[in-house]
Tab-separated table of C-alpha atoms and ligand atoms in Angstrom:
chain	number	residue	atom	x	y	z
A	10	MET	CA	13.035	18.885	6.047
A	11	ASP	CA	15.111	18.121	2.953
A	12	LYS	CA	12.587	15.605	1.581
A	13	LYS	CA	9.093	16.269	0.319
A	14	VAL	CA	6.137	13.907	0.101
A	15	THR	CA	2.746	14.712	-1.403
A	16	VAL	CA	-0.298	12.798	-0.245
A	17	VAL	CA	-3.226	13.016	-2.667
A	18	GLY	CA	-6.586	12.459	-1.004
A	19	ALA	CA	-6.973	14.145	2.373
A	20	GLY	CA	-9.507	11.616	3.629
A	21	ASN	CA	-9.019	8.967	6.259
A	22	VAL	CA	-5.987	7.195	4.795
A	23	GLY	CA	-4.369	10.327	3.369
A	24	ALA	CA	-4.661	12.518	6.457
A	25	THR	CA	-3.446	9.706	8.708
A	26	ALA	CA	-0.470	9.093	6.418
A	27	ALA	CA	0.337	12.828	6.479
A	28	GLN	CA	0.226	12.773	10.277
A	29	ARG	CA	2.551	9.782	10.526
A	30	LEU	CA	5.038	11.194	7.972
A	31	ALA	CA	5.221	14.492	9.855
A	32	GLU	CA	5.382	12.987	13.333
A	33	LYS	CA	8.254	10.756	12.257
A	34	GLU	CA	9.952	13.874	10.815
A	35	LEU	CA	10.568	12.050	7.555
A	36	CYS	CA	9.761	14.956	5.241
A	37	ASP	CA	7.690	18.051	4.577
A	38	VAL	CA	4.175	17.084	3.569
A	39	VAL	CA	1.763	18.467	0.968
A	40	LEU	CA	-1.813	17.275	1.355
A	41	ILE	CA	-3.999	17.578	-1.755
A	42	ASP	CA	-7.720	16.987	-2.169
A	43	ILE	CA	-10.420	17.961	-4.630
A	44	ILE	CA	-12.647	19.336	-1.859
A	45	GLU	CA	-11.909	22.992	-1.129
A	46	GLY	CA	-10.831	23.704	2.414
A	47	VAL	CA	-10.395	20.106	3.539
A	48	PRO	CA	-6.674	19.653	2.784
A	49	GLN	CA	-5.953	23.203	3.990
A	50	GLY	CA	-7.900	22.663	7.214
A	51	LYS	CA	-6.364	19.278	7.984
A	52	ALA	CA	-2.854	20.521	7.184
A	53	LEU	CA	-3.293	23.516	9.485
A	54	ASP	CA	-4.674	21.312	12.255
A	55	LEU	CA	-1.658	18.985	11.900
A	56	ALA	CA	0.741	21.960	11.877
A	57	GLU	CA	-0.834	23.212	15.098
A	58	ALA	CA	-0.174	19.822	16.723
A	59	ALA	CA	3.528	20.041	15.807
A	60	PRO	CA	4.684	22.014	18.900
A	61	ILE	CA	3.142	19.347	21.127
A	62	GLU	CA	4.280	16.404	19.020
A	63	LYS	CA	7.728	18.003	18.744
A	64	HIS	CA	8.388	17.916	15.033
A	65	ASP	CA	9.432	20.524	12.485
A	66	ALA	CA	7.949	19.037	9.345
A	67	HIS	CA	6.068	21.642	7.318
A	68	ILE	CA	2.581	20.595	6.293
A	69	VAL	CA	0.511	22.458	3.728
A	70	GLY	CA	-2.828	21.697	2.131
A	71	ALA	CA	-3.896	22.560	-1.417
A	72	ASN	CA	-6.410	21.823	-4.149
A	73	ALA	CA	-3.986	22.517	-7.007
A	74	TYR	CA	-0.869	20.560	-7.824
A	75	GLU	CA	1.650	23.415	-8.007
A	76	ALA	CA	2.251	22.976	-4.283
A	77	SER	CA	3.332	19.387	-4.876
A	78	ALA	CA	6.122	20.297	-7.320
A	79	GLY	CA	9.387	18.444	-6.880
A	80	SER	CA	8.092	15.794	-4.486
A	81	ASP	CA	10.345	12.812	-3.802
A	82	ILE	CA	7.318	10.568	-3.282
A	83	VAL	CA	3.615	10.900	-4.040
A	84	ILE	CA	1.195	8.698	-2.127
A	85	ILE	CA	-2.125	8.403	-3.961
A	86	THR	CA	-5.127	7.693	-1.743
A	87	ALA	CA	-7.723	9.632	-3.755
A	88	GLY	CA	-10.904	7.753	-4.497
A	89	ILE	CA	-13.888	6.265	-2.793
A	90	PRO	CA	-13.633	3.618	-0.078
A	91	ARG	CA	-15.948	0.610	0.003
A	92	LYS	CA	-19.069	0.161	2.078
A	93	PRO	CA	-20.363	-3.047	3.682
A	94	GLY	CA	-21.204	-5.669	1.058
A	95	MET	CA	-18.862	-4.125	-1.522
A	96	SER	CA	-15.651	-5.739	-2.695
A	97	ARG	CA	-12.597	-3.672	-3.557
A	98	ASP	CA	-13.287	-4.532	-7.198
A	99	ASP	CA	-16.643	-2.712	-7.074
A	100	LEU	CA	-14.716	0.568	-6.856
A	101	ILE	CA	-12.963	0.113	-10.188
A	102	SER	CA	-14.789	2.442	-12.561
A	103	THR	CA	-14.974	5.409	-10.165
A	104	ASN	CA	-11.442	5.080	-8.842
A	105	ALA	CA	-9.842	4.414	-12.248
A	106	GLY	CA	-10.987	7.845	-13.457
A	107	ILE	CA	-9.808	9.550	-10.272
A	108	VAL	CA	-6.415	7.822	-10.169
A	109	LYS	CA	-5.802	8.557	-13.854
A	110	SER	CA	-6.467	12.295	-13.558
A	111	VAL	CA	-4.566	12.634	-10.283
A	112	THR	CA	-1.548	10.729	-11.624
A	113	LYS	CA	-1.314	12.937	-14.721
A	114	GLU	CA	-1.127	16.009	-12.497
A	115	VAL	CA	1.417	14.627	-10.044
A	116	ALA	CA	3.617	13.291	-12.840
A	117	ARG	CA	3.638	16.735	-14.470
A	118	PHE	CA	4.817	18.500	-11.318
A	119	SER	CA	7.018	15.750	-9.849
A	120	PRO	CA	8.561	13.895	-12.789
A	121	LYS	CA	11.191	12.230	-10.600
A	122	ALA	CA	8.889	11.028	-7.820
A	123	SER	CA	8.179	7.471	-6.764
A	124	LEU	CA	4.449	6.775	-6.723
A	125	ILE	CA	2.908	4.721	-3.937
A	126	ILE	CA	-0.646	3.764	-4.856
A	127	VAL	CA	-3.170	3.061	-2.099
A	128	SER	CA	-6.522	3.529	-3.890
A	129	ASN	CA	-8.453	0.314	-4.519
A	130	PRO	CA	-8.743	-2.070	-6.289
A	131	LEU	CA	-5.049	-1.764	-5.622
A	132	ASP	CA	-3.295	-3.830	-8.261
A	133	ALA	CA	-5.537	-2.492	-11.039
A	134	MET	CA	-5.011	1.098	-9.855
A	135	CYS	CA	-1.245	0.535	-10.122
A	136	HIS	CA	-1.777	-0.243	-13.825
A	137	VAL	CA	-3.737	2.996	-14.226
A	138	ALA	CA	-0.997	5.047	-12.529
A	139	PHE	CA	1.791	3.265	-14.438
A	140	GLU	CA	0.158	4.106	-17.739
A	141	ALA	CA	-0.925	7.647	-16.842
A	142	SER	CA	2.473	8.628	-15.431
A	143	GLY	CA	4.707	7.021	-18.048
A	144	PHE	CA	7.173	6.473	-15.182
A	145	PRO	CA	9.578	3.522	-15.208
A	146	LYS	CA	8.330	0.442	-13.394
A	147	ASN	CA	10.707	0.906	-10.455
A	148	ARG	CA	8.945	4.153	-9.517
A	149	VAL	CA	5.336	2.891	-9.491
A	150	MET	CA	4.269	0.550	-6.710
A	151	GLY	CA	1.242	-0.409	-4.708
A	152	MET	CA	0.685	-0.607	-0.982
A	153	ALA	CA	-0.990	-3.870	-0.082
A	154	GLY	CA	1.452	-6.541	1.033
A	155	VAL	CA	2.809	-4.496	3.927
A	156	LEU	CA	-0.751	-4.020	5.179
A	157	ASP	CA	-1.776	-7.628	4.610
A	158	SER	CA	1.352	-8.946	6.311
A	159	ALA	CA	0.893	-6.498	9.223
A	160	ARG	CA	-2.605	-7.890	9.703
A	161	PHE	CA	-1.230	-11.440	9.618
A	162	ARG	CA	1.483	-10.435	12.131
A	163	ALA	CA	-1.052	-8.836	14.456
A	164	PHE	CA	-3.171	-12.001	14.430
A	165	ILE	CA	-0.104	-14.229	15.000
A	166	ALA	CA	0.941	-12.072	17.990
A	167	MET	CA	-2.589	-12.172	19.443
A	168	GLU	CA	-2.765	-15.958	18.995
A	169	LEU	CA	0.609	-16.676	20.636
A	170	ASN	CA	0.548	-13.794	23.126
A	171	VAL	CA	3.947	-12.505	21.981
A	172	SER	CA	5.278	-9.107	20.975
A	173	VAL	CA	4.301	-7.980	17.500
A	174	GLU	CA	7.956	-6.998	17.135
A	175	ASN	CA	8.933	-10.669	17.186
A	176	THR	CA	6.675	-11.464	14.252
A	177	HIS	CA	7.433	-11.533	10.560
A	178	ALA	CA	4.998	-12.501	7.848
A	179	PHE	CA	4.938	-12.867	4.110
A	180	VAL	CA	1.966	-12.352	1.853
A	181	LEU	CA	2.130	-12.657	-1.918
A	182	GLY	CA	-0.415	-11.978	-4.642
A	183	GLY	CA	-3.134	-9.454	-5.286
A	184	HIS	CA	-4.823	-7.361	-2.604
A	185	GLY	CA	-8.063	-9.285	-2.430
A	186	ASP	CA	-9.623	-12.566	-1.420
A	187	THR	CA	-7.061	-14.451	-3.499
A	188	MET	CA	-4.020	-13.100	-1.621
A	189	VAL	CA	-1.462	-15.752	-0.714
A	190	PRO	CA	-0.147	-15.623	2.871
A	191	LEU	CA	2.943	-17.839	3.213
A	192	PRO	CA	2.997	-19.519	6.654
A	193	ARG	CA	6.369	-21.188	5.905
A	194	TYR	CA	7.996	-17.777	5.676
A	195	SER	CA	6.061	-16.320	8.598
A	196	THR	CA	7.984	-16.454	11.838
A	197	VAL	CA	8.064	-15.591	15.525
A	198	ALA	CA	11.607	-14.759	16.680
A	199	GLY	CA	12.858	-16.591	13.594
A	200	ILE	CA	10.779	-19.752	14.237
A	201	PRO	CA	8.342	-20.591	11.405
A	202	ILE	CA	4.755	-20.500	12.668
A	203	THR	CA	4.304	-23.973	11.184
A	204	GLU	CA	6.395	-25.137	14.213
A	205	LEU	CA	4.278	-23.204	16.695
A	206	LEU	CA	0.670	-23.525	15.584
A	207	SER	CA	-1.595	-26.292	14.307
A	208	LYS	CA	-2.625	-26.311	10.664
A	209	GLU	CA	-6.208	-25.517	11.715
A	210	ARG	CA	-5.152	-22.414	13.639
A	211	ILE	CA	-2.857	-21.246	10.834
A	212	ASP	CA	-5.679	-21.717	8.321
A	213	ALA	CA	-7.976	-19.643	10.538
A	214	LEU	CA	-5.418	-16.817	10.795
A	215	VAL	CA	-4.788	-16.921	7.045
A	216	LYS	CA	-8.522	-16.682	6.392
A	217	ARG	CA	-8.874	-13.756	8.804
A	218	THR	CA	-5.953	-12.016	7.075
A	219	ALA	CA	-7.488	-12.417	3.616
A	220	ASN	CA	-10.762	-10.984	4.989
A	221	GLY	CA	-8.985	-8.371	7.114
A	222	GLY	CA	-10.231	-5.386	5.147
A	223	ALA	CA	-13.823	-6.656	4.979
A	224	GLU	CA	-13.826	-7.321	8.742
A	225	ILE	CA	-13.109	-3.644	9.371
A	226	VAL	CA	-15.564	-2.408	6.723
A	227	SER	CA	-18.326	-4.428	8.375
A	228	LEU	CA	-17.515	-2.868	11.762
A	229	LEU	CA	-17.110	0.737	10.567
A	230	LYS	CA	-20.081	0.570	8.168
A	231	THR	CA	-19.297	4.005	6.664
A	232	GLY	CA	-15.808	3.480	5.305
A	233	SER	CA	-12.790	1.224	5.237
A	234	ALA	CA	-9.624	0.765	7.298
A	235	TYR	CA	-7.172	3.623	7.491
A	236	TYR	CA	-4.804	3.478	10.468
A	237	ALA	CA	-2.988	0.349	9.288
A	238	PRO	CA	-3.144	1.259	5.571
A	239	ALA	CA	-1.569	4.642	6.392
A	240	SER	CA	1.145	3.001	8.507
A	241	ALA	CA	1.924	0.607	5.673
A	242	ALA	CA	2.260	3.361	3.062
A	243	VAL	CA	4.511	5.331	5.405
A	244	GLU	CA	6.773	2.322	6.027
A	245	MET	CA	7.299	2.076	2.258
A	246	ALA	CA	7.935	5.822	1.996
A	247	GLU	CA	10.439	5.712	4.858
A	248	SER	CA	12.442	2.938	3.211
A	249	ILE	CA	12.683	5.007	0.013
A	250	LEU	CA	13.381	8.373	1.686
A	251	LYS	CA	16.118	6.939	3.905
A	252	ASP	CA	17.385	4.527	1.229
A	253	LYS	CA	16.984	1.770	3.830
A	254	LYS	CA	16.654	-1.042	1.285
A	255	LYS	CA	14.031	-2.833	3.328
A	256	ILE	CA	12.549	-5.979	1.819
A	257	LEU	CA	8.792	-5.415	1.841
A	258	PRO	CA	5.911	-7.067	0.023
A	259	CYS	CA	4.565	-4.518	-2.477
A	260	ALA	CA	2.602	-4.556	-5.710
A	261	ALA	CA	5.264	-4.429	-8.434
A	262	TYR	CA	5.148	-4.662	-12.221
A	263	LEU	CA	6.418	-8.114	-13.124
A	264	GLU	CA	8.044	-9.027	-16.393
A	265	GLY	CA	8.603	-12.738	-16.000
A	266	GLU	CA	9.388	-12.918	-12.287
A	267	TYR	CA	7.400	-15.698	-10.603
A	268	GLY	CA	6.321	-16.689	-14.130
A	269	ILE	CA	4.069	-13.602	-14.392
A	270	GLN	CA	4.241	-11.246	-17.345
A	271	GLY	CA	3.078	-7.648	-17.609
A	272	LEU	CA	1.100	-7.466	-14.376
A	273	PHE	CA	1.222	-5.613	-11.046
A	274	ILE	CA	1.015	-8.074	-8.194
A	275	GLY	CA	2.330	-8.376	-4.638
A	276	VAL	CA	5.867	-9.759	-4.329
A	277	PRO	CA	8.794	-9.053	-2.004
A	278	VAL	CA	10.845	-6.125	-3.258
A	279	LYS	CA	13.809	-4.095	-2.057
A	280	LEU	CA	12.814	-0.454	-1.514
A	281	GLY	CA	15.503	2.211	-1.627
A	282	ARG	CA	16.308	5.612	-3.095
A	283	ASN	CA	15.424	4.369	-6.602
A	284	GLY	CA	12.089	2.926	-5.573
A	285	ILE	CA	11.840	-0.780	-6.339
A	286	GLU	CA	15.513	-1.691	-6.643
A	287	GLU	CA	14.983	-5.428	-6.917
A	288	VAL	CA	12.199	-7.983	-7.047
A	289	ILE	CA	13.218	-10.701	-4.605
A	290	GLN	CA	12.486	-14.128	-5.991
A	291	ILE	CA	11.945	-16.632	-3.212
A	292	ARG	CA	11.462	-20.325	-3.830
A	293	ILE	CA	7.795	-21.243	-3.518
A	294	THR	CA	6.074	-24.620	-3.610
A	295	GLU	CA	3.865	-25.818	-6.447
A	296	ALA	CA	0.757	-25.210	-4.347
A	297	GLU	CA	1.910	-21.669	-3.518
A	298	GLN	CA	2.682	-20.997	-7.191
A	299	ALA	CA	-0.780	-22.267	-8.132
A	300	ALA	CA	-2.358	-19.922	-5.558
A	301	LEU	CA	-0.260	-17.035	-6.893
A	302	ASN	CA	-1.322	-17.844	-10.464
A	303	LYS	CA	-4.957	-17.825	-9.369
A	304	SER	CA	-4.459	-14.441	-7.713
A	305	ALA	CA	-2.729	-13.123	-10.847
A	306	ALA	CA	-5.664	-14.320	-12.956
A	307	ALA	CA	-8.040	-12.327	-10.725
A	308	VAL	CA	-5.910	-9.180	-11.168
A	309	ARG	CA	-5.701	-9.776	-14.931
A	310	GLU	CA	-9.494	-9.914	-15.112
A	311	LEU	CA	-9.656	-6.445	-13.557
A	312	VAL	CA	-7.043	-5.139	-15.955
A	313	GLU	CA	-9.283	-6.371	-18.781
A	314	VAL	CA	-12.196	-4.459	-17.206
A	315	LEU	CA	-9.995	-1.341	-17.232
A	316	LYS	CA	-9.371	-1.731	-20.968
A	317	LYS	CA	-13.135	-1.772	-21.577
A	318	LEU	CA	-13.580	1.401	-19.481
A	319	LYS	CA	-11.311	3.386	-21.776
B	420	APR	N1	-8.563	14.420	-6.535
B	420	APR	C1	-8.162	14.554	-5.271
B	420	APR	N2	-8.806	13.984	-4.230
B	420	APR	C2	-9.899	13.267	-4.504
B	420	APR	C3	-10.380	13.087	-5.819
B	420	APR	C4	-9.649	13.706	-6.869
B	420	APR	N3	-10.029	13.596	-8.147
B	420	APR	N4	-11.482	12.323	-5.764
B	420	APR	C5	-11.698	12.024	-4.469
B	420	APR	N5	-10.747	12.593	-3.701
B	420	APR	C6	-10.608	12.569	-2.249
B	420	APR	C7	-11.938	12.712	-1.519
B	420	APR	O1	-12.383	14.060	-1.528
B	420	APR	C8	-11.590	12.206	-0.127
B	420	APR	O2	-11.182	13.260	0.741
B	420	APR	O3	-10.106	11.327	-1.788
B	420	APR	C9	-10.397	11.254	-0.389
B	420	APR	C10	-10.697	9.816	-0.018
B	420	APR	O4	-10.844	9.775	1.360
B	420	APR	P1	-11.905	8.816	2.106
B	420	APR	O5	-13.223	8.930	1.448
B	420	APR	O6	-11.795	9.086	3.572
B	420	APR	O7	-11.347	7.351	1.775
B	420	APR	P2	-10.127	6.571	2.482
B	420	APR	O8	-10.648	5.737	3.584
B	420	APR	O9	-9.038	7.536	2.772
B	420	APR	O10	-9.699	5.591	1.310
B	420	APR	C11	-9.105	6.074	0.116
B	420	APR	O11	-7.755	4.129	-0.203
B	420	APR	O12	-7.741	2.187	1.029
B	420	APR	C12	-8.178	2.787	-0.131
B	420	APR	O13	-10.229	1.620	-0.730
B	420	APR	C13	-9.689	2.826	-0.222
B	420	APR	O14	-9.862	3.579	-2.490
B	420	APR	C14	-9.926	3.987	-1.132
B	420	APR	C15	-8.759	4.923	-0.809
C-alpha cells in the first residue's frame, strides 16, 4: 500500500482498528504496544487472515517506534480502559503519562503525521498529545463525535426500524456525560427526527447516547467498548488518507469558534489530506450553546487537573 498508519496500543481498540484498516486495504499497518510479543502476535495473526479476507495490506507488530517511521497517520489507543463504576475522567493520571510518552515517540519518527487520539478522557488526552507533539492544530484530533453520533444513529434506526444507512446524527461537545446531541440536525433520509419522534422518545435516545459507553462497560465488566470506537477512528483515517473531505464530528482545538478559546472539544470538521481542513460552524440555538458551554467547562476542569499533574 502507498499509505502507512501506525496504531499505538494493540489492545481491544487498537487491534480492531488495525484489522479494519487492513481489511479495507486503506494502508499498511504498524501495530505498537509496550507488552512484548502482543503487537507482533496480533499482527502476524492478522497477516495470516489476509489470504482469506483478500487484502494485501502489510501488517507488522513492534515494541519500538522505528517501525512506525514515516506514518501518514498515527492512531493512539494506548492506555487503560475503564471498569464498571469508573468514569472516563478517572483514567486521567494514568493515561496522561502514557499518551505523553507515546506521542513524543511517534512525533519523533513521523513528524508529518496526523494524530488521531482515542485514549480517554478523550478531550484532555488531545491536549496532552497536542503539547507533547508540538504539531499544528490541524494535525491533532480526537475520536469521539463519530462514535457518539454512530451510537445515536444506531438507536434512531432501532427505534424507527429503518436502515442505519438512512440515518445521520450530530453530536457536539466533550466525550462524556455533558455531550450535546443535536436532534434538529439528526435525520432519517433527510427528515429531522424531530418530525418523526416524540420529544420523550428523542430525550430517551439522547440519554442512551450520552451513556452509551457506560452501558457497554456495565455489560462487559472487564473493559470498555471497542468495535464501534475502532470503526469511528478508521472512518476518520479513511477521510484523511483518501482526502475525502468528509464532515465528521471530531475533537478539535478551538480558537474562538463556537465562542470557545484554547480548548479541544467536539465540533463538525472537514477531514482531508491536511487533517482538519476546516471547523464547520453551524448555527446553534441559545439552549444548545449553553449545553456546549457546560460541556466545555467540564473539559476545561480536566485540563486544569492535567496542569496539576505536571
Ligand atoms: N505504550 C504502548 N502501549 C501501551 C502503553 C504504552 N506506554 N501503555 C499501555 N499500552 C497498551 C496496553 O498494553 C494495551 O495493550 O495499550 C493497550 C490498551 O488496550 P486495552 O487495555 O485493551 O484497552 P482498549 O479497550 O483498547 O482501550 C484503550 O481507548 O477507548 C479508549 O478508554 C479507552 O483509554 C482506553 C483506550
